[in-house]
Backbone as a ProteinNet text record, in pm:
[ID]
protein_1_A
[PRIMARY]
MWKELETGLMHYGYHNLMGNISGNHDMARYISLAGGALQLDEDHKKAGWKRDIGTGRIESYDYLAMLHVFNMTLPGVPCIYYGDEIGMPGANDPDNRRMMYFDGYTSHQIRLRERVRRLTSLRTANPALLYGDLFPLHVSRDIFAYVRIYMGKAVAVCLNKGDDFFDLRTLELPFGLKMESMVPYMGETMVAPKGFTIMIHE
[TERTIARY]
419.4	473	595.7	592.2	704.1	832.9	825.1	946.3	1015.5	937.4	995	1050.7	976.2	1021.6	1149.3	1152.7	1271.3	1393.1	1373.4	1484	1540.2	1451.9	1496.2	1568.7	1516.8	1580.3	1716.2	1727.5	1856.8	1958.7	1912.6	2002.8	2041.3	1940.6	1965.4	1983.8	1941	1949.9	1824.2	1806.8	1688.4	1697.5	1818.4	1837.8	1887.6	1797.7	1836.4	1760.8	1805.6	1742.6	1677.5	1641.1	1572.6	1430.5	1383.8	1250.6	1141.8	1038.8	918.7	813.4	787.7	705.1	559.2	470	327.5	292.5	376.1	354.9	456.9	456.2	545.1	492.2	564	516.3	533.4	588.5	608	503	403.4	304	166.2	64	-72.1	-87.5	-183.4	-210.9	-264.8	-211.9	-249.9	-400.5	-461.2	-603.3	-690.4	-651.2	-728.4	-715.8	-600.4	-582	-656.4	-640.9	-704.4	-856.2	-908.5	-1053.2	-1114.8	-1031.5	-1083.2	-1113	-1079.7	-1099	-1004.3	-892.5	-796.3	-778.2	-765.4	-736.9	-586.1	-538.1	-393.8	-339.2	-421.1	-370.8	-396.4	-445.9	-466.7	-350.4	-341.8	-239.4	-283	-216.1	-258	-236	-137.2	-113.4	-227.6	-263.7	-373.8	-505.7	-526.5	-651.9	-669.8	-559.5	-566.1	-605.8	-576.5	-614.1	-756.3	-804.9	-933.6	-1053	-1031.3	-1145.1	-1101.6	-1198.9	-1172.1	-1151.4	-1034.2	-1000.1	-1029	-1113.3	-1146.2	-1085.1	-1146.7	-1095.3	-1156.9	-1266.7	-1332.3	-1415	-1413.3	-1491.3	-1450.7	-1545.2	-1521	-1421.2	-1411.6	-1317.2	-1172.3	-1150.7	-1013.7	-944.7	-1021.2	-960.7	-905.6	-976.8	-927.2	-804.4	-803.9	-687	-564.1	-584.2	-472.5	-426.8	-519.8	-482.3	-394.9	-429.2	-350.5	-209.1	-196.6	-63.9	16.3	-48.2	21.5	67	-17.3	21.7	146	144.4	257.9	384.3	376.3	494.1	545.6	455.3	494.9	550.6	528.9	573.7	687	733.2	846.2	978.9	1088.1	1220.2	1239.4	1315.4	1336	1268.4	1258.1	1202.3	1071.8	958.8	832.9	829.6	792.3	783	640.6	568.6	430.8	428.3	388	374.1	260.1	282.7	183.9	44.9	-53.1	-190.3	-230.7	-133.2	-167.9	-219	-192.1	-244.5	-394.4	-450.2	-594.8	-661.6	-584	-642.1	-668.2	-572.8	-587.6	-579.9	-677.8	-675.3	-590.8	-572.4	-502.2	-449.4	-440.9	-377.7	-228.2	-158.9	-14.8	10.6	138	184.7	121.1	61.5	65.6	-53	-144.8	-265.5	-234.9	-120.2	-83	-16	-11.8	49.9	-55	-173.4	-279.1	-240.4	-303	-276.8	-322	-234.7	-270.3	-373.3	-463.5	-562	-569.1	-609.9	-599.7	-732	-840.5	-971.5	-1074.9	-1198.4	-1304	-1295.2	-1231.8	-1215.6	-1348.7	-1363.9	-1478.8	-1455.4	-1558.5	-1543.7	-1442.4	-1435.8	-1339	-1196.4	-1177	-1044	-1001.4	-1094.4	-1063.3	-1024.1	-1098	-1067.2	-929.9	-899.2	-769.4	-657.1	-674.9	-571.3	-547.5	-653.5	-639.8	-564.5	-592.1	-518.9	-370.3	-338.1	-197.6	-132.6	-206	-152.7	-119.9	-210.2	-186.1	-67.7	-53.3	60.2	192.6	197.5	322.5	355.1	253.6	276.6	331.5	274.6	321.5	465.2	495.2	631.4	731.9	696.8	786.7	811.9	708.5	716.8	767	764.4	796	926.1	1030.7	1160.6	1156.3	1058.7	1050.6	1028.6	957.8	933.6	1050	1139.5	1258	1376.6	1393.5	1514.9	1488.9	1365.6	1336.5	1354.2	1391.2	1393.3	1249.5	1229.5	1096.2	1087.1	982.1	959.4	820.6	811	678.9	606.6	476.9	395.1	298.3	246.1	151.5	156.1	178.8	184.9	94.9	-6.5	-94.9	-142.8	-229.4	-279.9	-346	-419.7	-497.5	-444.6	-358.7	-313.1	-162	-116.3	26.2	36.2	88.8	106.7	253.9	302.9	443.2	458.2	573	601	740.7	755.4	887.3	920	1041.3	1080.2	1212.9	1218.4	1343	1344.6	1444.2	1467.2	1340.4	1272.2	1153.7	1025.8	1035.4	915.8	879.4	751.2	707.1	584.5	577.4	459.8	422.4	301	251.4	153.7	163.3	81	15	-111.4	-180.5	-258.2	-230.5	-301	-389.6	-517.3	-613.3	-681.6	-641	-704.8	-815.7	-844.3	-946.1	-1086.7	-1180.3	-1321.5	-1366.7	-1274.5	-1309	-1231.5	-1288	-1216.6	-1097.6	-994.1	-876	-847.4	-831.9	-811.8	-662.8	-618.8	-477.3	-433.8	-528.2	-493	-441.1	-455	-403.8	-254.6	-196.9	-56.5	37.3	152.8	254.9	367.4	397	501.8	636.6	746.1	879.7	924.4	1030.4	1098.3	1008.1	912.8	829.3	724.1	712.3	607	470.2	372.4	237	142.9	59.5	-37.2	-132	-155.7	-244.9	-190	-58.5	2.2	7.9	-35.9	-39	-174.2	-173.1	-298.5	-321	-446.3	-474	-443	-372.3	-348.4	-443.3	-457.5	-555.4	-615.9	-748.3	-813.7	-838.7	-881.9	-917.2	-841.6	-847	-778.8	-842.1	-971.7	-1034.4	-1021.3	-927.1	-896.8	-1007.1	-1065.7	-1179.5	-1136.7	-1228.3	-1198.9	-1161.8	-1064.8	-1014.5	-969.2	-915.1	-875.6	-739	-707.2	-576.9	-588.6	-490.4	-480.2	-334.4	-310.9	-177.5	-188.5	-103.9	-99.8	36.2	38.9	166.2	190.2	316.5	359.7	472.8	454.7	557.6	601.8
-705	-654.3	-566.2	-486.7	-397.3	-475.1	-590.2	-668.9	-707.5	-757.2	-796.8	-675.8	-565.9	-444.3	-391.6	-392	-344.1	-429.8	-561.2	-650.5	-613.5	-589.4	-549.6	-416.6	-320	-188.1	-195.2	-280.3	-296.2	-358.5	-447	-515.2	-425.1	-360.5	-281.4	-132.4	-85.9	56	130.5	248.4	329.1	394.4	410.7	477.2	372.8	283.6	173.6	182.7	104.6	101.5	-33.7	-104.4	-232	-207.4	-294.2	-277.7	-332.4	-252.6	-296.3	-326.7	-453.9	-491.7	-514.6	-477.5	-505	-645	-699.1	-832.3	-858	-978.9	-1009.4	-1130.4	-1168.4	-1275.4	-1414.8	-1426.2	-1557.4	-1588.4	-1504	-1526.3	-1479.8	-1526.7	-1483.7	-1335.1	-1272.4	-1130.9	-1109.7	-1005.8	-975.6	-956.5	-883.9	-851.3	-976.9	-1079	-1203.3	-1281.6	-1273.2	-1337	-1259.8	-1126.7	-1043.6	-1050.6	-1065	-1069.2	-1206.7	-1308.8	-1444	-1519.6	-1462.1	-1535.2	-1653.8	-1642.9	-1752.6	-1780.4	-1907	-1944.4	-1958.3	-1924.8	-1931.1	-2072.4	-2172.3	-2309.4	-2388	-2323.5	-2396.5	-2372.3	-2455	-2440.2	-2328.4	-2214.6	-2096.9	-2113.1	-2190.9	-2214.4	-2297.8	-2406	-2490.4	-2413.8	-2330.6	-2254.6	-2166.3	-2108.8	-2022.9	-2096.5	-2226.1	-2306.8	-2360.1	-2377.6	-2444.1	-2349.6	-2223.5	-2131.8	-1987.9	-1903.7	-1761.9	-1694.1	-1641	-1579.1	-1429.5	-1383.1	-1241.3	-1176.2	-1066.6	-993.7	-1041.9	-1116.5	-1160.4	-1047.9	-1037.7	-935	-795	-704.8	-568.8	-495.3	-537.1	-474.2	-496.2	-589.6	-619.7	-497.3	-406	-283.2	-195.7	-192.2	-115.6	-181.8	-315.6	-386.2	-360.1	-359.8	-332.3	-187.5	-95.3	44.8	56.1	-20.6	-18.2	-71	-174	-225.1	-118	-46.4	60.6	171	206.1	306.2	258.6	133.6	76.5	82	32.2	29.2	168.4	263.2	397.9	482.5	440.4	522.4	458.5	343	276.8	323.9	310.4	328.3	224.5	259.4	170.5	226.3	142.5	184.8	109.8	181.3	112.2	62	-64.1	-124.5	-177.4	-119.5	-160.3	-252.7	-376.3	-470.6	-422.4	-424.4	-368.1	-424.7	-339.3	-380.4	-367.6	-365.9	-351.8	-211.9	-115.3	19.9	28.8	-72.2	-74.6	-197.7	-283.7	-403.2	-514.6	-538.6	-649.5	-782	-871	-998.5	-1102.7	-1216.7	-1325.6	-1427.9	-1551.9	-1658.7	-1655.4	-1765.3	-1768.6	-1780.9	-1771.2	-1775.1	-1893	-1869	-1746.9	-1652.2	-1685.7	-1604.3	-1464.6	-1449.3	-1318.1	-1229.2	-1275.4	-1198.2	-1157.1	-1128.9	-1089.7	-961.7	-942.6	-823.8	-698.3	-598.5	-471.5	-399.4	-329.3	-248.7	-109.7	-12.2	127.2	202.6	132.5	196.9	93.9	139.2	48.1	10.3	95.9	65.8	77.1	-3.4	8.9	127.8	166.7	277.8	243.2	116.5	74.9	84.4	48.5	58.3	204.3	289.4	431.9	492	456.9	508.7	460.4	332.9	279.9	348.4	364.8	430	573.6	644.1	780.9	782.7	685.5	676.4	653.6	565.4	538.9	663.9	736.4	860.2	961.5	975.6	1069.1	1024.4	894	842.1	870	849	874.5	1023.2	1108	1252.8	1292.5	1235.6	1266.3	1221.6	1100.7	1049.2	1133.6	1175.7	1256.4	1393.1	1450.4	1587.8	1599.7	1491.1	1502.2	1430.3	1505.3	1444.6	1345.4	1361	1268.8	1125.8	1108.9	973.8	921	1006.8	964.2	940	1029	1025.6	1010.3	1019.6	1024.1	892.8	904.7	788.5	752.2	627.8	577.4	550.4	603.7	583.9	524	405.9	348.6	432.1	452.1	528	438.9	337.7	246	114	6.8	-126	-219.5	-273.2	-370.1	-468.2	-556.4	-658.3	-594.9	-485.9	-425.7	-291.9	-227.7	-92.4	-89.3	-28.5	1.8	147.7	229.6	372.1	406.5	490	529.7	667.3	727.4	857.9	855.6	925.7	943.6	1092.1	1121.9	1260.9	1290.2	1408.2	1452.6	1604.8	1665.4	1809.4	1890.6	1857.8	1933	1894.1	1809.2	1761.9	1623.4	1595.9	1467.9	1416.4	1285.1	1217.1	1106.4	1114.8	1011.7	922.4	793.3	693.9	604.1	574.6	479.5	381.3	253.9	145.5	75.3	63.2	4.5	-114.6	-235.4	-353.9	-408.9	-335.1	-379.5	-336.1	-360.3	-329.1	-203.7	-135.8	-16.5	104.1	223.2	346	362.8	431.4	459.4	608.8	671	815.4	848.3	909.5	945.7	1049.5	1126.7	1232.3	1177	1046.3	985.3	954	968	930.8	1045.4	1008.2	1106.7	1099.7	1213.3	1220.3	1251.7	1206.4	1235.9	1378.4	1420.5	1547.7	1669.5	1662	1778	1808.7	1725.6	1746.5	1721.1	1795.5	1781.5	1730.9	1634.8	1582.5	1693.2	1793.2	1903	1984	1979.3	2056.1	1976.6	1851	1767.2	1785.1	1783	1795.5	1668.4	1624.7	1503	1521.3	1425.7	1421.6	1320.7	1207.1	1105.6	1049.4	1042.5	991.2	1100.7	1059.8	1152.1	1115.1	1204.9	1176.1	1056.6	1033.1	910	808.3	717.1	622.8	517.6	505.4	415.2	269.3	181.3	37.8	-6.2	-95.8	-144.5	-27.8	75.1	194.6	245.4	363.7	423.4	574.9	638.1	783.8	822.1	926	984.6	1130.8	1172.4	1311.6	1369.5	1497.9	1560.7	1685.3	1712.2	1832.6	1894.1	2018.4	2085.8	2212.7
1167.8	1043.9	1068.9	1176.7	1204.3	1226.2	1291.5	1318.8	1188.5	1091	962.7	888	892.3	825.3	889.6	1021.7	1093.2	1060.5	1050.8	1014.9	878.2	781.9	648.6	649.3	725.4	731.8	799.9	901	968.6	873.7	786.6	693.5	576.1	515.2	394	420.8	538.2	569.2	527	585.8	555.8	418.4	367.5	238.8	139.6	100.8	12.7	-119.3	-214.4	-346.3	-374.3	-267	-283	-334.2	-423.1	-480.5	-389.9	-366.9	-295.3	-401.7	-425.6	-541	-502.9	-594.9	-575.3	-625.3	-710.5	-766.2	-874.6	-929.5	-1042.3	-1119.1	-1223.3	-1311.8	-1252.3	-1132.2	-1069.8	-963.9	-951.4	-846.9	-893.7	-823.3	-854.9	-824.7	-889.2	-866.1	-724.2	-659.4	-520.9	-506.5	-600.1	-586	-587.2	-662.1	-667.3	-537.4	-473.8	-343.3	-234.9	-235.1	-132.4	-140.2	-261.1	-278.7	-263.7	-246	-226.8	-354.4	-470.8	-596.6	-604.2	-535.3	-519.6	-371.3	-336.5	-198.8	-181	-63.1	-38.4	-52.2	-16.3	-12.8	-141.6	-247.3	-372.2	-468.7	-569.7	-673.3	-767.9	-759.3	-836	-986	-1022.6	-1165.5	-1225.7	-1157.5	-1206	-1207.2	-1105.8	-1097.6	-1220.2	-1268.3	-1385.6	-1512.2	-1517.7	-1634.6	-1623	-1500.2	-1480.4	-1474.2	-1435.3	-1423.3	-1449.1	-1473.4	-1497	-1361.9	-1339.2	-1211	-1217.2	-1126.3	-1118.6	-995.9	-952.8	-836.2	-706.2	-713.2	-590.5	-530.1	-397.1	-327.2	-372.5	-373.7	-420.8	-331	-203.1	-110.6	-152.7	-244.6	-286.8	-346	-405.7	-459.5	-347	-233.6	-118.6	-58.1	-54.7	-2	-89.4	-220.7	-311	-296.3	-277.2	-254	-129.4	-24.8	98	73	-9.7	-45.3	-118.7	-210.3	-282.4	-186.4	-89.5	10.7	84.7	128	201.2	115.8	-6.7	-94.3	-127.9	-148.2	-190	-76.2	47	159.8	239.4	197.5	263.4	204.5	280.3	218.7	108.3	7.8	-105.7	-229.5	-330.8	-459.4	-485.4	-494.1	-523	-666.8	-683.8	-817.4	-835.3	-929.9	-955.1	-1076.6	-1054.8	-1165.7	-1254.8	-1384.9	-1477	-1447.7	-1450.8	-1423.9	-1278.6	-1187.2	-1045.8	-1014	-1101	-1078	-1106.2	-1172.2	-1197.7	-1136.9	-1073.3	-1013.3	-1112	-1202	-1296.6	-1220.4	-1238	-1166.9	-1239.6	-1175.9	-1241.3	-1143.5	-1190.2	-1113.1	-1143.4	-1119.8	-1146.1	-1296.5	-1332.9	-1470.9	-1547.5	-1662.8	-1744.3	-1724	-1632.7	-1617.2	-1563.3	-1497.5	-1443.8	-1548.5	-1673	-1782.2	-1886.1	-1841.8	-1935	-2009.5	-2125	-2205.5	-2130.8	-2127.2	-2064.4	-2150.7	-2084.9	-2158.6	-2095.8	-2174.3	-2133	-2139	-2159.4	-2155.4	-2113.2	-2096.9	-2054.5	-1908	-1826.3	-1684	-1609.2	-1505	-1415.1	-1321.9	-1249	-1153.8	-1045.1	-1006.1	-903.6	-957.3	-1081.9	-1142.3	-1158.6	-1197.2	-1211.8	-1077.2	-972.4	-838.3	-791.7	-814.4	-774.5	-851.2	-980.6	-1061.1	-1013.9	-977.3	-927	-794.1	-708.7	-581.9	-607.6	-699.5	-732.6	-791.2	-874.9	-932.2	-822.5	-725.3	-614.9	-529.2	-510.9	-433.9	-503.8	-633.7	-706.1	-705.9	-715	-708.1	-572	-465.7	-330.6	-311.8	-355.5	-337.7	-415.5	-534.9	-616.2	-552.8	-491.4	-441.9	-298.7	-222.3	-79.8	-45.7	-10	21.4	137.3	227.7	341.2	294.5	182.1	130.6	49.1	10.4	-64.5	28.3	126.2	208	357.7	400.1	542.7	615.9	744.2	832.2	868.2	905.8	938.2	1087.5	1149.5	1292.4	1312.7	1377.9	1404.6	1510.4	1491	1585.8	1661.6	1594	1656.8	1580.3	1654.3	1592.6	1672.4	1607.2	1671	1565.6	1605.1	1511.1	1388.9	1410.8	1302.5	1252.5	1329.2	1295.5	1280.6	1172.7	1158.5	1116.5	1207.1	1179.5	1193.6	1103	1106	1043.6	1067.2	1009.2	949.4	837.8	777.7	783.7	828.2	853.3	785.6	722	658.8	651.8	714	704.7	732.7	840.7	879.9	808.8	708.9	638.7	691.6	699	754.1	679.7	669.5	614.1	712.2	766.1	857.3	781.9	807.3	737.4	840.8	820.8	907.2	821	839.2	770.2	872.4	841.3	934.3	868.5	906.3	848.4	937.5	1045	1139.4	1101.9	1194.8	1172.7	1245.9	1315	1391.7	1340.5	1364.6	1331.7	1425.3	1377.3	1459.1	1452.4	1570	1578.9	1576	1467	1453.8	1555.7	1608.5	1703.6	1835.3	1856.2	1979.1	1969.7	1851.8	1832	1867.6	1919.5	1955.1	1852.9	1791.8	1690.6	1754.3	1692.9	1747.1	1714.6	1780.2	1752.9	1767.7	1858.7	1886.1	1781.7	1679.2	1579.1	1642.3	1599.9	1653.1	1543.7	1580.6	1484.5	1438	1524.8	1488.3	1371	1351.7	1242.3	1111.5	1117.2	997.2	927.4	795.2	719.9	637.9	626.5	550	401.2	345.4	201.2	136.7	200.7	159.9	287.8	294.7	413.6	516	636	743.6	870.6	971.5	1098.1	1168.9	1145.2	1192.5	1079.4	1093.9	986.1	978.8	861.7	842.9	851.4	892.5	889.5	748.4	739.4	610.6	522.2	586.9	513.2	553.8	505.8	533.9	532.7	593.2	591.3	575.6	497.1	484.7	524.6	619.7	665.5	628.4	593.6	557.8	641.6	666.4	737.6	658.3	614.9	537.1	605.5
[MASK]
++++++++++++++++++++++++++++++++++++++++++++++++++++++++++++++++++++++++++++++++++++++++++++++++++++++++++++++++++++++++++++++++++++++++++++++++++++++++++++++++++++++++++++++++++++++++++++++++++++++++++

């Protein structure tokens, strides 16, 4: 993943206004793909006409939360397709254009919406996420950890798609920053399987 991200950053720069999208009206909803309600190799448009497409496995809400963390902490402009803040399911057009609703949420939808709210608050309040350069800390098949730094402020992010815990304290930060001086904003220093952690230093 870092290679593709680095290519984009080299092309557009670290301080760009390119949109990082969670989804759009030309594709199936991410949560339905992540949860297995839709298969990658099937016709998503036909699937929307033939059956009721849901979210699939309950873990799909955590996978979508991880996508929001990624989009909200990258250089560029995060763009949330309506309904992705609550995990609205759907196949391809027109099933991905369902009517938005504002009440009657499940506990999983409420938790996801709260996570997105906290992410938007963090991005608004922390200059490192608006202007900071991005430095990879750990890149492997299951772990992608990076830090964004600006004017002494830092935000470290770790995405763990694996089945094992990952200890953030093993990572070395650039410019003399110490992981011990970072405090958890979301998650813990031991990053849970299929989870994420955001640490901040002010």
